[in-house]
Coordinates of N, CA, C and O in Angstrom, one line a residue:
M1 N -3.0 -56.1 35.4 CA -3.7 -54.8 35.8 C -5.2 -55.2 35.8 O -5.7 -55.8 34.9
D2 N -5.8 -54.8 36.9 CA -7.2 -55.1 37.1 C -8.1 -54.1 36.3 O -7.6 -53.0 35.9
T3 N -9.3 -54.4 36.1 CA -10.3 -53.7 35.3 C -10.5 -52.3 35.8 O -10.6 -51.3 35.1
K4 N -10.6 -52.1 37.2 CA -10.9 -50.8 37.8 C -9.7 -49.8 37.5 O -9.9 -48.7 37.1
K5 N -8.5 -50.3 37.6 CA -7.3 -49.4 37.3 C -7.3 -49.1 35.8 O -6.9 -47.9 35.5
L6 N -7.6 -50.0 35.0 CA -7.6 -49.7 33.5 C -8.7 -48.7 33.2 O -8.4 -47.8 32.4
I7 N -9.9 -48.8 33.7 CA -10.9 -47.8 33.5 C -10.5 -46.4 34.0 O -10.7 -45.4 33.3
K8 N -9.9 -46.4 35.2 CA -9.5 -45.1 35.8 C -8.4 -44.5 34.9 O -8.4 -43.3 34.6
L9 N -7.4 -45.3 34.4 CA -6.4 -44.8 33.5 C -6.9 -44.3 32.2 O -6.5 -43.2 31.7
L10 N -7.9 -45.0 31.6 CA -8.5 -44.5 30.4 C -9.3 -43.2 30.6 O -9.3 -42.3 29.7
K11 N -10.0 -43.0 31.7 CA -10.7 -41.8 32.0 C -9.7 -40.6 32.2 O -10.0 -39.5 31.7
N12 N -8.6 -40.9 32.9 CA -7.6 -39.8 33.0 C -7.0 -39.4 31.6 O -6.8 -38.3 31.4
T13 N -6.8 -40.4 30.8 CA -6.2 -40.1 29.4 C -7.3 -39.3 28.6 O -6.9 -38.4 27.9
Q14 N -8.5 -39.7 28.8 CA -9.6 -39.0 28.1 C -9.7 -37.5 28.5 O -9.8 -36.6 27.8
V15 N -9.6 -37.3 29.8 CA -9.6 -35.9 30.4 C -8.4 -35.2 29.9 O -8.5 -34.0 29.5
M16 N -7.2 -35.8 29.9 CA -6.0 -35.1 29.4 C -6.2 -34.7 27.9 O -5.8 -33.6 27.4
A17 N -6.8 -35.6 27.1 CA -7.0 -35.3 25.7 C -8.0 -34.1 25.5 O -7.7 -33.2 24.7
Y18 N -9.0 -34.0 26.4 CA -9.9 -32.9 26.3 C -9.2 -31.6 26.7 O -9.4 -30.5 26.1
V19 N -8.3 -31.7 27.7 CA -7.5 -30.5 28.1 C -6.6 -30.0 27.0 O -6.6 -28.8 26.7
V20 N -5.9 -30.9 26.4 CA -5.0 -30.6 25.3 C -5.8 -30.0 24.1 O -5.4 -28.9 23.6
V21 N -6.9 -30.6 23.7 CA -7.7 -30.0 22.6 C -8.2 -28.6 23.0 O -8.2 -27.7 22.2
G22 N -8.6 -28.4 24.3 CA -9.1 -27.1 24.7 C -8.0 -26.1 24.6 O -8.2 -24.9 24.2
I23 N -6.8 -26.4 25.0 CA -5.7 -25.5 25.0 C -5.4 -25.1 23.5 O -5.2 -24.0 23.2
I24 N -5.4 -26.1 22.6 CA -5.1 -25.9 21.2 C -6.2 -24.9 20.6 O -5.9 -24.0 19.9
L25 N -7.5 -25.2 20.9 CA -8.6 -24.3 20.4 C -8.5 -22.9 21.0 O -8.6 -22.0 20.2
T26 N -8.2 -22.8 22.2 CA -8.0 -21.5 22.8 C -6.9 -20.7 22.2 O -7.0 -19.5 21.9
T27 N -5.8 -21.3 22.0 CA -4.6 -20.7 21.4 C -4.9 -20.3 20.0 O -4.6 -19.1 19.6
T28 N -5.6 -21.1 19.2 CA -5.9 -20.8 17.9 C -6.9 -19.6 17.8 O -6.7 -18.7 17.0
M29 N -7.8 -19.5 18.7 CA -8.8 -18.4 18.7 C -8.1 -17.1 19.1 O -8.3 -16.1 18.5
L30 N -7.2 -17.2 20.0 CA -6.4 -16.0 20.4 C -5.6 -15.5 19.2 O -5.5 -14.3 19.0
L31 N -4.9 -16.4 18.5 CA -4.1 -16.0 17.4 C -4.9 -15.3 16.3 O -4.5 -14.4 15.6
L32 N -6.1 -15.8 16.1 CA -7.0 -15.3 15.1 C -7.4 -13.8 15.4 O -7.7 -13.0 14.5
F33 N -7.6 -13.5 16.7 CA -8.2 -12.3 17.0 C -7.2 -11.2 17.4 O -7.5 -10.0 17.6
V34 N -5.9 -11.6 17.6 CA -4.9 -10.6 18.0 C -4.3 -10.0 16.7 O -4.1 -10.7 15.8
K35 N -4.1 -8.7 16.7 CA -3.6 -8.0 15.5 C -2.1 -8.4 15.4 O -1.4 -8.5 16.3
T36 N -1.7 -8.6 14.1 CA -0.3 -8.9 13.8 C 0.4 -7.6 13.6 O -0.2 -6.6 13.3
P37 N 1.7 -7.7 13.6 CA 2.5 -6.5 13.3 C 2.2 -5.9 11.9 O 2.1 -4.7 11.7
K38 N 1.9 -6.8 11.0 CA 1.6 -6.3 9.6 C 0.3 -5.5 9.6 O 0.2 -4.5 8.9
D39 N -0.7 -5.8 10.5 CA -1.9 -5.0 10.6 C -1.5 -3.6 11.1 O -2.0 -2.6 10.6
N40 N -0.6 -3.6 12.1 CA -0.2 -2.3 12.6 C 0.6 -1.5 11.6 O 0.4 -0.2 11.5
F41 N 1.4 -2.1 10.8 CA 2.0 -1.4 9.7 C 1.0 -0.8 8.8 O 1.2 0.4 8.3
G42 N 0.0 -1.5 8.5 CA -1.1 -1.0 7.6 C -1.8 0.2 8.2 O -2.2 1.1 7.5
N43 N -1.9 0.3 9.5 CA -2.5 1.5 10.2 C -1.7 2.7 10.0 O -2.1 3.8 10.1
L44 N -0.4 2.5 9.8 CA 0.6 3.6 9.8 C 0.2 4.6 8.6 O 0.3 5.8 8.8
I45 N -0.2 4.1 7.5 CA -0.5 5.0 6.4 C -1.7 5.9 6.8 O -1.7 7.1 6.5
N46 N -2.7 5.4 7.4 CA -3.8 6.2 7.9 C -3.4 7.2 8.9 O -3.8 8.4 8.9
E47 N -2.5 6.8 9.8 CA -1.9 7.8 10.8 C -1.2 8.9 10.1 O -1.3 10.1 10.5
L48 N -0.3 8.6 9.2 CA 0.5 9.6 8.5 C -0.5 10.5 7.7 O -0.3 11.8 7.7
T49 N -1.5 10.0 7.0 CA -2.4 10.8 6.3 C -3.2 11.7 7.2 O -3.3 12.9 6.9
S50 N -3.7 11.2 8.3 CA -4.4 12.0 9.3 C -3.5 13.1 9.8 O -4.0 14.3 9.9
L51 N -2.3 12.8 10.2 CA -1.4 13.8 10.8 C -1.1 14.8 9.8 O -1.1 16.0 10.1
S52 N -0.7 14.4 8.6 CA -0.3 15.4 7.6 C -1.5 16.3 7.2 O -1.3 17.5 7.0
E53 N -2.7 15.7 7.1 CA -3.8 16.5 6.7 C -4.2 17.5 7.9 O -4.6 18.7 7.6
T54 N -4.0 17.1 9.1 CA -4.3 18.0 10.2 C -3.3 19.2 10.2 O -3.7 20.3 10.4
I55 N -2.0 18.9 10.0 CA -1.0 19.9 9.9 C -1.3 20.9 8.7 O -1.3 22.1 8.9
R56 N -1.6 20.3 7.6 CA -1.9 21.2 6.4 C -3.1 22.0 6.6 O -3.1 23.2 6.2
T57 N -4.1 21.5 7.2 CA -5.3 22.3 7.5 C -5.0 23.4 8.5 O -5.5 24.5 8.3
H58 N -4.3 23.1 9.5 CA -3.9 24.1 10.5 C -3.1 25.3 9.9 O -3.3 26.5 10.2
Y59 N -2.2 25.0 8.9 CA -1.4 26.0 8.3 C -1.9 26.5 7.0 O -1.3 27.3 6.3
K60 N -3.1 26.1 6.7 CA -3.7 26.5 5.4 C -3.8 28.0 5.1 O -3.5 28.5 4.0
T61 N -4.1 28.8 6.2 CA -4.2 30.2 6.0 C -2.9 31.0 6.3 O -2.9 32.2 6.3
K62 N -1.9 30.3 6.5 CA -0.6 30.9 6.8 C 0.3 30.8 5.6 O 0.2 29.9 4.8
P63 N 1.3 31.7 5.4 CA 2.1 31.6 4.2 C 3.1 30.5 4.2 O 3.6 30.1 3.1
D64 N 3.4 29.8 5.3 CA 4.3 28.7 5.3 C 4.2 27.9 6.6 O 3.2 28.2 7.4
Y65 N 5.1 27.0 6.9 CA 5.0 26.2 8.1 C 5.9 26.7 9.2 O 6.2 25.9 10.1
W66 N 6.2 27.9 9.3 CA 7.0 28.5 10.3 C 6.5 28.2 11.7 O 5.4 28.3 12.0
G67 N 7.4 27.7 12.5 CA 7.1 27.4 13.9 C 6.7 25.9 14.1 O 6.7 25.5 15.3
L68 N 6.4 25.2 13.1 CA 6.1 23.8 13.2 C 7.3 23.0 13.7 O 8.4 23.1 13.1
S69 N 7.2 22.2 14.7 CA 8.3 21.4 15.3 C 7.7 20.2 16.0 O 6.5 20.1 16.2
K70 N 8.7 19.4 16.5 CA 8.4 18.2 17.3 C 7.5 18.6 18.5 O 6.6 17.9 18.9
Q71 N 7.9 19.8 19.1 CA 7.2 20.2 20.3 C 5.8 20.8 20.0 O 4.8 20.5 20.7
S72 N 5.7 21.6 19.0 CA 4.5 22.4 18.7 C 3.4 21.5 18.1 O 2.2 21.8 18.2
V73 N 3.8 20.5 17.4 CA 2.8 19.7 16.7 C 1.8 18.9 17.6 O 0.7 18.6 17.2
T74 N 2.2 18.6 18.8 CA 1.3 18.0 19.8 C 0.1 18.8 20.1 O -0.9 18.2 20.5
N75 N 0.2 20.1 19.9 CA -1.0 21.0 20.1 C -2.1 20.8 19.1 O -3.3 21.1 19.3
I76 N -1.7 20.3 17.9 CA -2.7 20.2 16.8 C -2.9 18.8 16.3 O -3.8 18.5 15.5
A77 N -2.1 17.9 16.7 CA -2.1 16.5 16.2 C -3.4 15.8 16.7 O -4.0 16.1 17.7
P78 N -3.8 14.8 15.9 CA -5.0 14.0 16.3 C -4.7 13.4 17.7 O -3.6 12.8 18.0
K79 N -5.6 13.5 18.6 CA -5.5 13.1 20.0 C -5.2 11.6 20.2 O -4.5 11.3 21.1
N80 N -5.7 10.8 19.3 CA -5.5 9.4 19.4 C -4.0 9.0 19.2 O -3.6 7.9 19.5
L81 N -3.2 9.9 18.7 CA -1.8 9.6 18.4 C -0.9 10.1 19.5 O 0.3 9.8 19.5
I82 N -1.4 10.9 20.4 CA -0.6 11.5 21.5 C -0.5 10.7 22.7 O -1.6 10.3 23.3
R83 N 0.7 10.4 23.1 CA 1.0 9.7 24.4 C 2.2 10.3 25.0 O 3.2 10.4 24.4
N84 N 2.1 10.7 26.3 CA 3.2 11.3 27.0 C 3.8 12.5 26.3 O 5.0 12.6 26.1
N85 N 2.9 13.3 25.7 CA 3.3 14.5 25.0 C 4.2 14.3 23.7 O 5.0 15.1 23.3
K86 N 4.0 13.0 23.2 CA 4.7 12.7 21.9 C 3.7 12.1 21.0 O 2.6 11.6 21.4
I87 N 4.0 12.1 19.7 CA 3.1 11.4 18.7 C 3.6 10.0 18.5 O 4.7 9.8 18.0
I88 N 2.8 9.0 18.9 CA 3.2 7.6 18.8 C 2.4 6.9 17.8 O 1.2 6.9 17.9
S89 N 3.0 6.2 16.9 CA 2.3 5.4 15.9 C 1.8 4.1 16.4 O 2.2 3.7 17.5
S90 N 1.0 3.4 15.6 CA 0.5 2.1 16.0 C 1.5 1.0 16.1 O 1.3 0.0 16.7
I91 N 2.7 1.3 15.6 CA 3.8 0.3 15.8 C 4.7 0.6 17.0 O 5.7 0.0 17.2
G92 N 4.3 1.7 17.7 CA 5.0 2.0 18.9 C 6.2 3.0 18.7 O 6.9 3.2 19.7
K93 N 6.4 3.5 17.5 CA 7.5 4.4 17.3 C 7.0 5.8 17.2 O 5.9 6.1 16.8
E94 N 7.8 6.7 17.7 CA 7.5 8.2 17.7 C 7.5 8.7 16.3 O 8.4 8.4 15.5
L95 N 6.5 9.5 15.9 CA 6.4 10.2 14.7 C 6.9 11.6 15.0 O 6.3 12.4 15.7
V96 N 8.1 12.0 14.4 CA 8.8 13.2 14.7 C 8.4 14.2 13.5 O 8.7 13.9 12.4
V97 N 7.9 15.4 13.9 CA 7.5 16.3 12.9 C 8.3 17.6 13.0 O 8.6 18.1 14.0
G98 N 8.7 18.1 11.8 CA 9.5 19.4 11.8 C 10.3 19.6 10.5 O 9.9 19.0 9.4
Q99 N 11.3 20.3 10.6 CA 12.1 20.6 9.4 C 13.0 19.5 8.9 O 13.3 19.3 7.8
N100 N 13.3 18.6 9.9 CA 14.2 17.4 9.5 C 13.8 16.3 10.4 O 12.8 16.3 11.2
E101 N 14.5 15.2 10.3 CA 14.2 14.0 11.1 C 14.3 14.1 12.6 O 13.9 13.3 13.4
N102 N 15.0 15.2 13.1 CA 15.1 15.5 14.5 C 13.9 16.3 15.0 O 13.8 16.5 16.2
G103 N 13.1 16.8 14.1 CA 11.9 17.6 14.6 C 12.2 19.0 14.9 O 11.5 19.7 15.6
D104 N 13.3 19.6 14.3 CA 13.7 21.0 14.5 C 12.6 21.9 13.9 O 11.9 21.5 13.0
M105 N 12.5 23.1 14.5 CA 11.5 24.0 14.1 C 11.7 24.5 12.7 O 12.8 24.8 12.3
I106 N 10.6 24.6 12.0 CA 10.6 25.1 10.6 C 10.8 26.6 10.6 O 10.1 27.3 11.4
M107 N 11.6 27.1 9.8 CA 11.9 28.5 9.7 C 11.0 29.2 8.7 O 10.4 28.5 7.9
P108 N 10.9 30.6 8.7 CA 10.1 31.3 7.7 C 10.4 30.9 6.3 O 11.5 30.6 5.9
S109 N 9.4 30.9 5.5 CA 9.3 30.6 4.0 C 9.5 29.1 3.6 O 9.6 28.8 2.5
Q110 N 9.6 28.2 4.6 CA 9.7 26.8 4.2 C 8.3 26.3 4.0 O 7.4 26.4 4.8
R111 N 8.1 25.7 2.8 CA 6.8 25.3 2.3 C 6.6 23.8 2.4 O 5.6 23.3 1.8
N112 N 7.4 23.1 3.1 CA 7.2 21.7 3.3 C 7.6 21.3 4.8 O 8.3 22.0 5.4
F113 N 7.2 20.1 5.2 CA 7.5 19.6 6.5 C 7.8 18.1 6.4 O 7.3 17.4 5.4
M114 N 8.5 17.5 7.4 CA 8.8 16.1 7.4 C 8.1 15.5 8.6 O 7.9 16.0 9.7
I115 N 7.6 14.2 8.3 CA 7.2 13.3 9.4 C 8.2 12.2 9.4 O 8.3 11.5 8.3
S116 N 8.9 11.9 10.4 CA 9.9 10.9 10.4 C 9.7 9.9 11.5 O 9.2 10.1 12.6
M117 N 10.3 8.7 11.2 CA 10.4 7.6 12.2 C 11.8 7.2 12.2 O 12.4 6.9 11.2
N118 N 12.4 7.2 13.4 CA 13.9 6.9 13.6 C 14.1 5.6 14.3 O 13.2 5.0 14.9
N119 N 15.3 5.1 14.1 CA 15.8 3.9 14.8 C 14.9 2.7 14.4 O 14.5 1.9 15.3
L120 N 14.6 2.5 13.2 CA 13.8 1.4 12.7 C 14.7 0.2 12.4 O 15.7 0.3 11.8
T121 N 14.2 -1.0 12.7 CA 14.9 -2.2 12.3 C 14.7 -2.4 10.8 O 13.9 -1.8 10.2
R122 N 15.5 -3.3 10.3 CA 15.4 -3.7 8.8 C 14.0 -4.2 8.6 O 13.3 -3.8 7.6
Y123 N 13.4 -5.0 9.4 CA 12.1 -5.6 9.2 C 11.0 -4.5 9.2 O 10.2 -4.5 8.3
A124 N 11.1 -3.6 10.1 CA 10.1 -2.5 10.2 C 10.3 -1.6 8.9 O 9.3 -1.2 8.3
C125 N 11.5 -1.3 8.6 CA 11.8 -0.4 7.4 C 11.2 -1.0 6.2 O 10.5 -0.3 5.4
E126 N 11.5 -2.3 5.9 CA 11.0 -3.0 4.7 C 9.5 -3.0 4.7 O 8.9 -2.7 3.6
N127 N 8.8 -3.3 5.8 CA 7.4 -3.4 5.8 C 6.7 -2.0 5.7 O 5.7 -1.9 5.0
I128 N 7.3 -1.0 6.2 CA 6.7 0.4 6.1 C 6.9 0.9 4.7 O 5.9 1.4 4.1
L129 N 8.1 0.7 4.1 CA 8.3 1.3 2.8 C 7.4 0.6 1.7 O 7.1 1.1 0.7
A130 N 7.1 -0.7 1.9 CA 6.3 -1.5 1.0 C 4.8 -1.2 1.1 O 4.1 -1.7 0.3
L131 N 4.4 -0.4 2.1 CA 3.0 -0.1 2.2 C 2.5 0.7 1.0 O 3.2 1.5 0.4
E132 N 1.3 0.4 0.6 CA 0.7 1.0 -0.5 C 0.3 2.4 -0.2 O -0.4 2.7 0.8
I133 N 0.8 3.4 -1.0 CA 0.5 4.8 -0.8 C -0.2 5.3 -2.1 O -0.1 4.7 -3.1
A134 N -1.0 6.3 -1.9 CA -1.7 6.9 -3.0 C -0.7 7.3 -4.1 O 0.3 7.9 -3.8
D135 N -1.1 7.1 -5.4 CA -0.1 7.5 -6.4 C -0.4 8.9 -7.0 O 0.0 9.2 -8.1
T136 N -1.1 9.7 -6.2 CA -1.3 11.1 -6.6 C -0.7 12.0 -5.5 O -0.3 11.5 -4.4
N137 N -0.7 13.2 -5.8 CA -0.2 14.2 -4.8 C -1.4 14.6 -3.9 O -1.3 15.7 -3.3
Q138 N -2.4 13.8 -3.8 CA -3.6 14.2 -3.1 C -3.3 14.6 -1.6 O -3.9 15.5 -1.1
Y139 N -2.4 13.9 -1.0 CA -2.1 14.2 0.4 C -0.9 15.0 0.6 O -0.4 15.2 1.7
G140 N -0.4 15.6 -0.5 CA 0.8 16.5 -0.4 C 2.1 15.8 -0.2 O 3.1 16.5 0.0
L141 N 2.2 14.5 -0.4 CA 3.4 13.8 -0.3 C 4.3 14.1 -1.4 O 4.0 13.9 -2.6
Q142 N 5.5 14.6 -1.1 CA 6.5 15.0 -2.2 C 7.5 13.9 -2.4 O 7.8 13.5 -3.5
K143 N 8.0 13.3 -1.3 CA 9.0 12.3 -1.4 C 9.1 11.5 0.0 O 8.6 12.0 1.0
I144 N 9.8 10.4 -0.1 CA 10.2 9.6 1.0 C 11.7 9.5 1.1 O 12.3 9.2 0.0
V145 N 12.3 9.8 2.2 CA 13.7 9.7 2.4 C 14.1 8.6 3.4 O 13.5 8.5 4.4
I146 N 15.0 7.7 2.9 CA 15.5 6.6 3.8 C 16.9 7.0 4.2 O 17.8 7.3 3.3
R147 N 17.2 7.0 5.5 CA 18.6 7.2 6.0 C 19.1 6.0 6.7 O 18.4 5.5 7.6
T148 N 20.3 5.6 6.4 CA 20.9 4.5 7.2 C 22.2 5.2 7.7 O 22.5 6.4 7.4
A149 N 23.0 4.4 8.3 CA 24.3 4.9 8.9 C 25.2 5.4 7.7 O 26.0 6.3 7.9
T150 N 25.1 4.8 6.6 CA 26.0 5.1 5.5 C 25.4 5.7 4.2 O 26.1 6.1 3.3
D151 N 24.1 5.8 4.2 CA 23.4 6.2 2.9 C 22.1 7.0 3.2 O 21.5 6.9 4.2
T152 N 21.8 7.8 2.2 CA 20.5 8.6 2.2 C 20.0 8.4 0.8 O 20.7 8.7 -0.2
T153 N 18.7 7.9 0.7 CA 18.1 7.7 -0.6 C 16.7 8.4 -0.6 O 16.0 8.2 0.3
E154 N 16.5 9.1 -1.7 CA 15.2 9.8 -1.8 C 14.4 9.2 -2.9 O 14.9 8.9 -4.0
F155 N 13.1 9.0 -2.6 CA 12.1 8.5 -3.6 C 11.1 9.5 -3.9 O 10.5 10.1 -2.9
E156 N 10.9 9.9 -5.1 CA 10.0 11.0 -5.5 C 9.1 10.5 -6.6 O 9.5 9.6 -7.4
W157 N 7.9 11.2 -6.8 CA 7.0 10.9 -7.9 C 7.8 11.2 -9.2 O 8.2 12.3 -9.4
G158 N 8.0 10.2 -10.0 CA 8.6 10.4 -11.3 C 10.1 10.7 -11.3 O 10.7 11.0 -12.3
G159 N 10.7 10.5 -10.1 CA 12.1 10.8 -10.0 C 13.0 9.7 -10.4 O 12.6 8.6 -10.8
K160 N 14.3 9.8 -10.1 CA 15.3 8.8 -10.4 C 14.9 7.5 -9.6 O 15.0 6.4 -10.2
N161 N 14.5 7.7 -8.4 CA 14.0 6.6 -7.6 C 12.5 6.9 -7.4 O 12.1 7.6 -6.5
P162 N 11.7 6.3 -8.2 CA 10.2 6.7 -8.2 C 9.4 6.1 -7.1 O 9.7 5.0 -6.6
L163 N 8.4 6.9 -6.7 CA 7.4 6.3 -5.8 C 6.3 5.7 -6.7 O 6.2 6.1 -7.8
P164 N 5.6 4.7 -6.2 CA 5.8 4.1 -4.9 C 7.0 3.1 -4.9 O 7.5 2.8 -5.9
I165 N 7.4 2.7 -3.7 CA 8.6 1.9 -3.5 C 8.2 0.4 -3.5 O 7.2 0.0 -2.8
S166 N 8.8 -0.3 -4.3 CA 8.5 -1.8 -4.4 C 9.2 -2.5 -3.2 O 10.1 -2.0 -2.5
Q167 N 8.7 -3.7 -3.0 CA 9.2 -4.6 -1.9 C 10.7 -4.8 -2.1 O 11.5 -4.8 -1.2
E168 N 11.1 -5.0 -3.4 CA 12.5 -5.3 -3.7 C 13.4 -4.1 -3.4 O 14.5 -4.2 -2.9
E169 N 12.9 -2.9 -3.7 CA 13.7 -1.6 -3.5 C 13.8 -1.4 -1.9 O 14.8 -1.0 -1.4
A170 N 12.7 -1.7 -1.2 CA 12.7 -1.6 0.2 C 13.8 -2.5 0.8 O 14.6 -2.0 1.7
K171 N 13.8 -3.7 0.4 CA 14.8 -4.6 0.9 C 16.2 -4.2 0.5 O 17.2 -4.3 1.3
A172 N 16.4 -3.6 -0.7 CA 17.7 -3.1 -1.1 C 18.2 -1.9 -0.3 O 19.4 -1.8 -0.1
H173 N 17.3 -1.1 0.2 CA 17.7 0.2 0.8 C 17.7 0.1 2.3 O 18.3 1.0 3.0
C174 N 17.0 -0.8 2.9 CA 16.9 -0.9 4.4 C 18.1 -1.6 5.0 O 18.5 -2.7 4.4
K175 N 18.6 -1.1 6.0 CA 19.8 -1.8 6.7 C 19.3 -2.1 8.1 O 18.2 -2.2 8.4
N176 N 20.3 -2.3 9.0 CA 20.0 -2.7 10.4 C 19.3 -1.6 11.2 O 18.5 -1.8 12.1
K177 N 19.7 -0.3 10.9 CA 19.2 0.8 11.7 C 18.8 1.9 10.6 O 19.7 2.3 9.8
N178 N 17.6 2.3 10.6 CA 17.0 3.2 9.5 C 16.2 4.3 10.1 O 15.6 4.2 11.1
S179 N 16.1 5.4 9.3 CA 15.1 6.4 9.5 C 14.4 6.6 8.2 O 15.0 6.6 7.2
I180 N 13.1 6.8 8.4 CA 12.3 7.1 7.2 C 11.6 8.4 7.4 O 11.0 8.7 8.5
S181 N 11.6 9.3 6.4 CA 11.0 10.6 6.5 C 10.1 10.7 5.3 O 10.4 10.4 4.2
W182 N 8.8 11.2 5.6 CA 7.9 11.5 4.5 C 7.9 13.0 4.4 O 7.6 13.7 5.4
V183 N 8.1 13.6 3.3 CA 8.1 15.0 3.1 C 6.8 15.5 2.4 O 6.5 15.0 1.3
F184 N 6.1 16.3 3.1 CA 4.8 16.8 2.6 C 4.9 18.3 2.3 O 5.7 19.1 2.9
E185 N 4.1 18.8 1.3 CA 4.0 20.2 1.0 C 2.8 20.8 1.7 O 1.9 20.1 2.0

């Protein structure tokens, strides 16, 4: 091999090394600045708090939550959560508000409401349930209900299954398909 070919080969190798290093650096920077799903799970508590506080403020002067439903809540919900006339969380799941996990209309004299997320994977269920929530009734949270195809479990402040929910309890109660409901007063 003559000297000119060797120099040309070395230059090409050096250029390739720079390209590979550039790709690695670019990928690393993108991964550092892109939000991870865990970050979005963390935003969920703020969204639930904001939505429940908006609902409670709206109904403050009324005797109960009569008329609140999946359809009516979009008129009062924070605008940053509304997409296509639905309330969509930062993890891309609909937040369903009403008497039950289906968002049915609340009837007269009912003094609480549910905010639910349905069709959650085991991974999403475990991460959502393990989120840190306030340990007081400051936001009106009464309980959290987990529904699977075969089970319903309620967690309440000071109850048989107490709030907050530990990571171990979340893993024990979440299955392949789950619904989580937060019940507020």
